[in-house]
XYZ file of C-alpha atoms in Angstrom:
620
model
C 63.853 182.724 70.355
C 63.262 186.746 69.854
C 65.481 188.863 71.816
C 62.402 190.483 73.566
C 61.456 187.204 75.049
C 64.963 186.850 76.836
C 65.324 188.720 80.291
C 68.164 190.917 80.631
C 71.319 189.168 82.080
C 71.680 191.723 84.992
C 72.363 189.642 88.306
C 69.973 192.129 90.134
C 66.736 190.916 87.970
C 67.574 187.485 88.457
C 68.205 187.708 92.196
C 64.702 189.834 92.492
C 62.988 186.919 90.211
C 64.342 184.244 92.638
C 63.455 186.034 95.818
C 60.071 186.708 94.461
C 59.383 182.938 94.144
C 60.965 182.232 97.027
C 58.779 184.412 98.954
C 55.561 183.230 97.282
C 56.662 179.773 98.355
C 57.128 180.506 102.057
C 53.911 182.728 102.104
C 52.242 179.482 100.626
C 53.777 177.329 103.451
C 52.768 179.954 106.123
C 49.279 179.921 105.076
C 49.186 175.911 104.913
C 47.392 175.686 108.208
C 44.573 177.813 106.902
C 44.623 176.629 103.393
C 44.014 172.861 104.812
C 40.538 173.952 105.985
C 41.403 172.666 109.329
C 41.871 174.349 112.760
C 45.402 174.582 113.486
C 44.688 174.531 117.091
C 43.089 171.139 116.852
C 46.067 169.584 114.749
C 48.475 171.033 117.420
C 46.544 169.518 119.945
C 46.448 165.929 118.282
C 50.225 166.162 117.645
C 50.895 167.106 121.366
C 48.531 164.832 123.136
C 46.185 162.664 120.918
C 44.152 161.591 123.964
C 43.484 165.038 125.520
C 39.809 166.190 125.173
C 39.689 169.099 122.528
C 37.535 171.285 124.790
C 36.729 174.761 123.346
C 38.751 176.273 126.316
C 41.644 173.952 125.616
C 41.732 175.102 121.915
C 41.560 178.788 122.948
C 44.368 178.327 125.126
C 46.571 176.886 122.391
C 45.491 179.624 119.866
C 46.486 182.509 122.798
C 49.790 180.661 123.086
C 50.509 180.410 119.435
C 49.185 183.621 118.463
C 46.833 181.900 116.145
C 44.173 184.556 116.518
C 46.110 187.396 114.909
C 45.926 185.699 111.525
C 48.501 184.053 109.141
C 49.775 187.410 107.887
C 50.852 188.557 111.424
C 52.236 185.091 112.065
C 54.351 185.334 108.777
C 55.455 188.857 109.278
C 56.439 187.628 113.132
C 58.548 184.747 111.692
C 60.444 187.045 108.976
C 61.278 189.595 111.960
C 62.590 187.035 114.056
C 64.548 185.449 111.181
C 66.016 188.628 110.538
C 67.692 188.601 114.172
C 69.029 184.958 113.635
C 65.763 183.439 115.402
C 63.593 180.890 113.464
C 61.343 180.623 116.239
C 59.893 177.741 118.533
C 58.163 174.673 117.314
C 54.452 174.650 118.014
C 54.504 171.028 119.155
C 57.701 170.634 121.495
C 58.414 174.267 122.301
C 62.222 173.537 121.356
C 64.157 176.264 119.195
C 63.822 175.442 115.723
C 67.119 176.430 114.017
C 69.315 174.136 116.051
C 67.092 171.033 115.049
C 67.131 172.291 111.503
C 70.868 172.635 111.385
C 71.503 169.418 112.894
C 68.895 167.485 110.374
C 70.691 169.595 107.339
C 73.868 168.107 108.486
C 72.731 164.589 108.467
C 71.050 164.818 105.146
C 74.140 166.761 103.680
C 76.189 163.671 104.549
C 73.811 161.149 103.444
C 73.633 163.306 100.237
C 77.393 163.282 99.696
C 77.387 159.492 100.118
C 74.544 158.932 97.858
C 75.856 161.043 95.219
C 79.288 159.049 95.227
C 77.235 155.807 94.871
C 75.127 157.794 92.194
C 78.346 158.545 90.053
C 80.003 155.204 90.354
C 76.536 153.897 89.190
C 76.282 156.181 86.298
C 80.071 155.038 85.027
C 79.021 151.596 85.173
C 75.911 152.251 83.234
C 77.520 153.996 80.262
C 80.880 152.224 80.481
C 80.055 149.881 77.363
C 79.180 153.000 75.055
C 82.234 154.705 76.216
C 84.558 151.680 75.235
C 82.735 151.169 72.006
C 82.559 154.699 70.957
C 86.120 155.295 71.707
C 87.421 152.387 69.849
C 85.178 152.708 66.964
C 83.822 149.478 67.395
C 80.727 149.794 65.586
C 77.578 151.733 66.387
C 77.893 152.742 70.382
C 75.859 150.393 72.215
C 73.329 152.100 74.671
C 72.453 151.208 77.869
C 68.619 149.895 77.987
C 66.600 147.689 80.165
C 68.780 147.043 83.117
C 69.462 150.646 83.696
C 65.674 151.326 83.468
C 64.688 148.678 85.717
C 67.284 149.876 88.215
C 66.025 153.575 88.042
C 62.465 152.478 88.197
C 62.670 150.757 91.448
C 61.090 152.750 94.133
C 63.663 153.924 96.667
C 61.412 152.712 99.818
C 61.464 149.196 98.282
C 65.169 149.168 97.618
C 65.857 150.365 101.189
C 63.344 147.996 102.751
C 65.120 144.881 100.900
C 68.659 146.027 101.985
C 67.637 146.775 105.450
C 65.769 143.516 105.786
C 68.342 141.387 103.875
C 71.875 142.859 104.286
C 70.896 144.391 107.691
C 68.742 142.049 109.642
C 69.122 138.327 108.027
C 72.551 138.572 106.970
C 73.755 141.113 109.822
C 76.571 142.405 107.559
C 75.537 146.094 108.027
C 73.471 147.948 110.452
C 70.236 148.881 109.443
C 68.656 151.139 111.873
C 70.136 154.225 113.458
C 72.696 156.989 112.569
C 75.795 156.392 114.748
C 78.774 156.436 112.323
C 80.178 155.650 108.822
C 78.849 151.871 108.718
C 75.255 153.296 109.352
C 75.623 155.406 106.190
C 76.289 152.457 103.759
C 72.714 151.112 103.102
C 70.771 154.339 102.640
C 73.399 155.849 100.433
C 73.017 152.569 98.244
C 69.182 152.805 98.356
C 69.349 156.351 97.037
C 72.393 156.334 95.124
C 71.900 153.517 92.998
C 68.632 154.666 91.347
C 69.682 158.124 90.918
C 72.932 156.634 89.257
C 71.016 154.502 86.907
C 69.039 157.594 85.632
C 71.921 159.813 85.520
C 73.947 157.226 83.431
C 71.275 156.581 81.158
C 70.916 160.355 80.298
C 74.700 160.707 79.737
C 74.679 157.457 77.655
C 71.737 158.985 75.433
C 73.989 161.869 74.542
C 77.465 159.892 73.991
C 76.640 158.677 70.438
C 76.371 162.100 69.233
C 79.732 163.320 70.607
C 81.438 160.223 69.256
C 80.109 161.021 66.013
C 81.675 164.500 65.768
C 84.694 165.222 63.436
C 87.145 165.940 66.633
C 86.527 162.146 67.327
C 87.332 160.706 63.951
C 90.384 163.210 63.872
C 91.235 161.897 67.173
C 90.902 158.123 66.238
C 93.201 158.753 62.938
C 95.909 160.333 65.099
C 95.955 157.406 67.508
C 94.884 159.377 70.470
C 94.425 156.881 73.319
C 90.686 155.627 73.796
C 90.890 156.641 77.360
C 91.571 160.244 76.427
C 88.727 160.332 73.589
C 86.045 158.759 76.006
C 87.136 161.563 78.684
C 86.787 164.297 76.129
C 83.300 162.815 74.983
C 82.267 162.617 78.642
C 83.531 166.463 78.823
C 81.367 167.172 75.738
C 78.208 165.848 77.099
C 78.165 166.818 80.502
C 77.431 170.359 80.695
C 74.091 169.403 79.299
C 73.410 167.255 82.325
C 74.728 169.514 84.784
C 71.689 171.043 85.864
C 69.891 167.910 86.466
C 72.939 166.725 88.582
C 72.272 170.045 90.611
C 68.645 168.751 91.010
C 69.765 165.554 92.373
C 71.608 166.981 95.040
C 68.496 168.928 96.287
C 66.300 165.770 95.713
C 68.669 163.694 97.584
C 68.723 165.891 100.491
C 64.975 166.876 100.882
C 63.226 164.216 98.949
C 64.679 161.289 100.809
C 61.867 160.810 103.276
C 61.047 157.400 102.851
C 64.741 156.354 103.141
C 65.162 158.363 106.424
C 62.061 156.723 107.652
C 62.893 153.223 107.068
C 66.692 153.682 108.437
C 65.682 156.118 111.197
C 67.880 158.945 109.984
C 67.224 162.362 111.628
C 67.411 164.156 108.185
C 65.765 167.203 106.923
C 63.254 165.673 104.821
C 61.821 163.562 107.414
C 61.663 166.590 109.876
C 59.850 168.516 107.282
C 57.562 165.688 106.499
C 56.709 165.326 110.328
C 56.315 169.138 110.494
C 53.762 169.383 107.594
C 51.722 166.516 108.846
C 51.373 168.304 112.173
C 51.158 171.880 110.879
C 54.093 172.684 112.842
C 54.618 176.055 111.108
C 57.957 177.372 112.255
C 59.651 173.985 111.655
C 58.278 173.707 108.344
C 59.005 177.130 107.192
C 62.733 176.690 108.410
C 63.256 173.648 106.840
C 61.841 174.831 103.341
C 64.051 177.860 103.693
C 67.089 175.898 104.334
C 66.094 173.732 101.128
C 65.671 176.725 99.075
C 69.119 178.318 100.039
C 70.606 174.783 99.018
C 68.750 174.672 95.575
C 69.816 178.035 94.900
C 73.503 177.416 95.833
C 73.340 173.860 93.717
C 71.743 175.432 90.915
C 74.310 178.257 90.575
C 77.303 175.859 90.900
C 75.932 173.620 88.222
C 75.431 176.521 85.891
C 78.787 178.057 86.823
C 80.586 174.637 86.194
C 78.576 174.315 82.847
C 80.029 177.712 81.546
C 83.446 176.737 83.080
C 83.511 173.465 80.862
C 82.285 174.999 77.799
C 84.735 177.951 77.793
C 84.353 180.983 75.696
C 82.449 179.023 72.719
C 79.160 179.935 74.435
C 80.018 183.545 74.084
C 81.514 183.113 70.521
C 79.011 181.057 69.331
C 81.604 178.699 68.029
C 80.152 175.393 69.689
C 80.532 172.304 67.432
C 77.433 171.621 65.771
C 75.442 168.733 67.438
C 75.446 165.422 65.552
C 72.257 163.465 66.270
C 72.514 159.893 65.197
C 69.624 158.287 63.659
C 67.954 155.913 66.047
C 68.109 152.224 65.102
C 65.300 149.846 64.796
C 65.050 147.569 67.977
C 62.955 144.593 69.010
C 63.476 145.450 72.762
C 60.127 147.393 73.239
C 58.474 144.083 72.004
C 60.640 141.981 74.525
C 59.533 144.074 77.670
C 56.006 145.150 76.192
C 54.547 141.858 75.438
C 55.174 140.540 78.949
C 53.767 143.494 80.499
C 50.634 143.310 78.267
C 50.413 139.863 78.872
C 50.299 140.333 82.771
C 47.919 143.016 82.562
C 45.587 141.128 80.133
C 45.410 138.127 82.434
C 44.996 140.304 85.595
C 42.188 142.001 83.890
C 40.192 138.744 83.391
C 40.168 138.272 87.393
C 38.323 139.884 90.479
C 40.750 142.299 92.321
C 38.625 142.620 95.208
C 37.417 138.935 95.854
C 38.648 137.840 99.448
C 39.355 134.501 100.530
C 40.806 134.721 104.030
C 41.571 131.060 104.126
C 43.936 131.470 101.220
C 45.882 134.606 102.780
C 49.536 134.993 101.649
C 49.623 132.061 99.419
C 52.542 131.166 97.330
C 52.147 131.442 93.802
C 50.319 128.422 91.988
C 48.012 127.683 88.939
C 45.130 128.928 90.763
C 46.697 132.259 91.665
C 50.108 132.665 89.461
C 51.282 135.704 91.487
C 50.050 134.437 94.793
C 47.687 136.353 97.469
C 47.997 139.034 99.570
C 47.563 139.379 103.517
C 43.461 139.605 102.835
C 43.742 136.599 100.251
C 43.184 138.669 97.238
C 44.633 137.491 94.085
C 47.809 139.836 93.336
C 47.887 139.074 89.543
C 44.320 140.664 89.381
C 45.312 143.513 91.686
C 48.220 144.183 89.253
C 46.258 143.956 86.122
C 43.280 146.219 87.178
C 46.188 148.776 89.148
C 47.590 149.418 85.704
C 44.807 150.992 84.034
C 44.463 153.977 86.351
C 48.174 154.053 87.425
C 49.291 154.238 83.739
C 46.684 156.305 82.362
C 47.418 159.073 85.121
C 51.253 158.751 84.792
C 51.060 159.232 80.791
C 48.753 162.418 81.466
C 51.110 163.974 84.160
C 54.413 163.021 82.030
C 52.917 164.417 78.741
C 51.939 167.622 80.627
C 55.400 167.780 82.531
C 57.259 167.392 78.974
C 55.125 170.185 77.477
C 55.673 172.434 80.511
C 59.439 171.814 80.851
C 59.922 172.266 76.965
C 57.939 175.745 76.895
C 59.868 176.848 80.146
C 63.137 175.466 78.759
C 63.153 177.742 75.784
C 62.922 180.801 78.306
C 66.189 179.763 80.728
C 66.295 183.119 82.115
C 62.851 182.747 83.586
C 62.594 178.814 84.371
C 66.075 178.610 86.063
C 65.168 180.414 89.277
C 61.758 178.420 89.035
C 63.133 175.207 88.612
C 65.316 175.693 91.720
C 62.418 176.712 94.083
C 60.211 174.044 92.862
C 63.118 171.246 93.229
C 63.284 172.563 96.710
C 59.779 171.321 97.583
C 59.561 167.652 98.512
C 56.838 165.786 96.691
C 54.857 165.254 99.884
C 54.829 168.691 100.998
C 53.711 169.742 97.140
C 50.798 167.173 97.669
C 49.696 169.007 100.988
C 49.940 172.280 99.497
C 47.734 171.017 96.516
C 45.222 169.518 98.903
C 44.953 172.569 100.917
C 44.143 174.606 97.637
C 42.201 171.912 95.593
C 41.092 169.572 98.087
C 41.470 165.928 98.418
C 40.288 163.629 95.476
C 41.111 161.166 92.923
C 42.979 163.654 90.873
C 44.881 165.378 93.538
C 47.970 163.297 93.427
C 48.060 164.081 89.490
C 47.938 167.716 90.311
C 50.630 167.609 92.911
C 53.049 165.545 90.646
C 52.580 167.729 87.862
C 53.420 170.876 89.855
C 56.911 169.439 90.344
C 57.386 166.704 87.521
C 58.515 169.440 84.909
C 61.326 171.098 86.611
C 63.851 168.403 85.695
C 62.777 168.606 81.967
C 62.794 172.260 81.796
C 66.620 172.010 83.196
C 67.562 169.602 80.750
C 65.757 171.595 77.904
C 67.492 174.561 78.903
C 70.969 173.097 79.109
C 70.367 171.719 75.507
C 69.030 175.158 74.271
C 72.154 177.059 75.659
C 74.416 174.825 73.789
C 72.523 174.779 70.668
C 72.238 178.650 70.391
C 75.934 178.824 70.719
C 76.635 176.588 67.747
C 78.248 177.532 64.215
C 75.482 176.212 62.289
C 73.004 178.258 64.044
C 75.070 181.534 63.244
C 75.333 180.735 59.599
C 71.498 180.072 59.348
C 70.802 183.513 60.917
C 73.295 185.030 58.538
C 71.475 183.725 55.712
C 68.594 185.483 56.956
C 66.483 182.790 58.905
C 64.135 184.532 61.198
C 63.434 183.740 64.825
C 60.293 181.164 64.179
C 62.452 179.468 61.278
C 65.426 178.973 63.733
C 62.860 177.767 66.721
C 61.140 175.325 64.181
C 63.922 173.896 62.223
C 66.709 173.939 64.593
C 66.231 174.639 68.247
C 63.195 172.260 68.835
C 64.819 169.682 66.890
C 67.737 169.697 69.081
C 65.784 169.643 72.161
C 62.661 167.781 71.856
C 64.105 164.171 71.270
C 66.348 164.085 74.427
C 63.873 165.851 76.483
C 61.325 163.336 75.478
C 63.434 160.537 76.090
C 64.327 161.867 79.471
C 60.386 162.229 80.109
C 59.963 158.378 79.197
C 62.737 157.436 81.380
C 60.916 159.341 84.499
C 57.527 157.710 83.418
C 57.879 154.974 86.294
C 58.885 157.306 88.875
C 55.786 159.408 88.036
C 53.609 156.454 88.274
C 55.024 155.539 91.927
C 54.847 159.407 92.845
C 51.122 159.158 92.040
C 50.295 156.106 93.913
C 52.504 156.931 96.820
C 50.577 160.220 97.461
C 47.340 158.296 97.254
C 48.379 156.043 99.766
C 49.186 159.037 102.121
C 45.539 159.781 101.823
C 45.850 162.587 99.503
C 44.004 160.796 96.458
C 42.375 157.271 95.590
C 42.145 155.197 98.547
C 42.303 151.268 99.535
C 41.231 149.122 98.171
C 42.017 150.609 94.932
C 44.691 148.472 93.349
C 47.196 151.262 92.417
C 50.750 149.683 92.149
C 52.245 152.071 94.626
C 49.516 151.007 96.967
C 50.315 147.410 96.393
C 53.893 147.997 97.337
C 53.127 149.868 100.586
C 50.465 147.342 101.458
C 52.459 144.318 100.928
C 55.842 145.548 102.072
C 54.936 144.508 106.010
C 54.818 140.666 104.626
C 57.899 140.783 102.477
C 59.533 138.189 104.535
C 56.502 135.832 104.603
C 55.245 136.574 101.125
C 57.911 138.322 98.969
C 56.007 137.526 95.684
C 53.084 140.246 96.979
C 55.929 142.664 96.755
C 58.161 141.515 93.717
C 54.777 141.501 91.664
C 53.899 145.207 91.305
C 58.020 146.048 91.611
C 58.556 143.935 88.574
C 55.565 145.529 86.790
C 57.237 149.025 87.521
C 60.778 147.476 86.102
C 59.242 146.317 83.127
C 57.421 149.660 82.384
C 60.906 151.486 82.796
C 62.481 149.298 80.412
C 59.792 149.410 78.147
C 59.588 153.416 78.353
C 63.585 153.507 77.807
C 63.716 151.140 74.834
C 60.948 152.810 72.877
C 62.468 156.141 73.792
C 65.395 155.246 71.608
C 63.510 155.519 68.602
C 62.126 158.998 69.318
C 63.262 161.562 66.621
C 61.236 164.311 64.962
C 59.565 163.080 61.660
C 61.363 163.997 58.497
C 64.247 165.346 60.492
C 67.721 163.874 59.670
C 70.605 164.481 61.927
C 73.786 166.333 60.954
C 76.164 164.004 61.932
C 77.919 161.090 60.043
C 75.951 158.567 61.944
C 72.843 159.803 60.067
C 74.140 158.895 56.670
C 72.841 155.712 55.124
C 71.622 153.910 51.992
C 69.287 155.523 49.977
C 70.028 159.133 50.090
C 72.892 159.441 47.769
C 75.680 159.228 50.398
C 77.969 156.709 51.803
C 77.081 154.257 54.584
C 78.143 155.361 58.367
C 80.976 153.143 58.503
C 82.438 154.044 54.862
C 81.889 157.968 55.988
C 83.908 157.373 58.917
C 86.878 155.442 57.524
C 87.090 158.263 54.603
C 87.069 161.113 56.998
C 89.764 159.270 59.309
C 92.069 158.509 56.220
C 91.924 162.183 55.021
C 92.907 163.409 58.352
C 96.542 164.945 58.481
C 96.274 167.536 60.974
C 94.997 167.562 64.694
C 91.399 168.751 64.918
C 90.493 170.482 68.240
C 87.069 169.973 69.643
C 85.561 173.349 70.632
C 84.624 172.422 73.892
C 87.884 170.412 74.747
C 91.103 171.479 76.718
C 93.999 172.921 74.480
C 96.142 170.218 72.819
C 93.948 167.351 74.094
C 91.935 166.621 71.166
């Protein structure tokens, strides 16, 4: 990118940019009661006492008590002034001090996040273990995790939490399913949060490992007889800096975005507190909770970027990073394996009526007449799954495409996007939906606007991390020395290195986008029942999971198939006409040896140790 597009590296400017973004978010939240086009006094009265008559004198008394007559600007200034003295104000609903409640909720959420991150790391290791073993031992092309990881990553957290609470906690009685009283109460919610996050993180790492194993240092290490465990560890270290920004996003997401899990397991966490404050328009609690998430996002983002620079060492400064190898994706029949059943289910469902009621056939088990059974109103589940796919998948594809475009563009400007990513990631999706509703109003496309407003953040973080490493490669310095201009470098070097992995990342998040859209619709921020969106189907049938599990398993299986299809199709994503630089891109018909012959020839000619630019001295 041209130098004039880059912000200066002065720490003061970065801090100022971050402060401007955080201040804008806090101001938007401060205006939420007025943006929502409702009377804040009426909302507070309903939250305090739903049965009390909203007489004009009662509402006037509440306005005088809360200072609503002075306007939002005065309230925001008063809150900031109190915050400067360590006072976050008092709740509009309960009248209790805000700061102790927020600190206590933050502590619970951080404890849950730590346990969930431990589960996520173990899950990520399990997902990419086969690729590490095959790649380090040179046992053919490294195998990539596919459908299984995608299915786990696409399962909604509230569904996983409900199944664990019902089966493990209630029916089997192995672990407590409700409350927050000790370490045993931490296990089930940590599994519900950590397993899907670990599957996504492991799939991202698994996507980068084949390129690391194709680099010359890996061939040289194999030729010298370096143990496979050390080669695998070095490959993980080579790929890990590109994933650290997303790991920082996971930290914040598991802290403030675990609303559904906290509700199911009755955990007094920060996400649950913030959601309740947003619904009740309890402005002091909402602002304090959001400020805590902003500070956590800034700390996690800074720690992730610092650790990435520490792992890469001076190669970023000297431009001496090993040129990345991008193996050509192989052909696979897995998209057909997952796509054909999904299309068959959708096609069969479209031939049926999703709104036909038969109260005599409520909660019927699967049969020839109803292959997926019926729901609590006697409606055919297959029909609802098929018709729900139209709106759910269309909106999810549109939002994912918009998020990919925004993420790549902002990822090319990491100095600008870094603070923006941290700020956006601190907003729970439900709160983003409430803010969008306040500005644009409620409607069928409101969930799409809300999800698109936050879905680009992980893609921008991933693109920025890859771009930082690509700019520090030796081949880019050589190309620049030959007279290549910024546009040539952008088109022929930077974008080909960034677009394929970020596109695969976007496809991996497609099921989560579809679920987020439907979940916001269920909360009343978009499409309403009886619309057969997949998320609505899950939420509507979840109370009947014990009596009619098929009503929940059908939309969950459709989401899982969608995730597996997206990931298997993403394995073939590459730029047209673009060939990788690594040995794994060599093949018949291009005048060079096949990958296996080239690797054997490289290994046989190695006589001296070759050190990876990003590795520890003397290791590989």
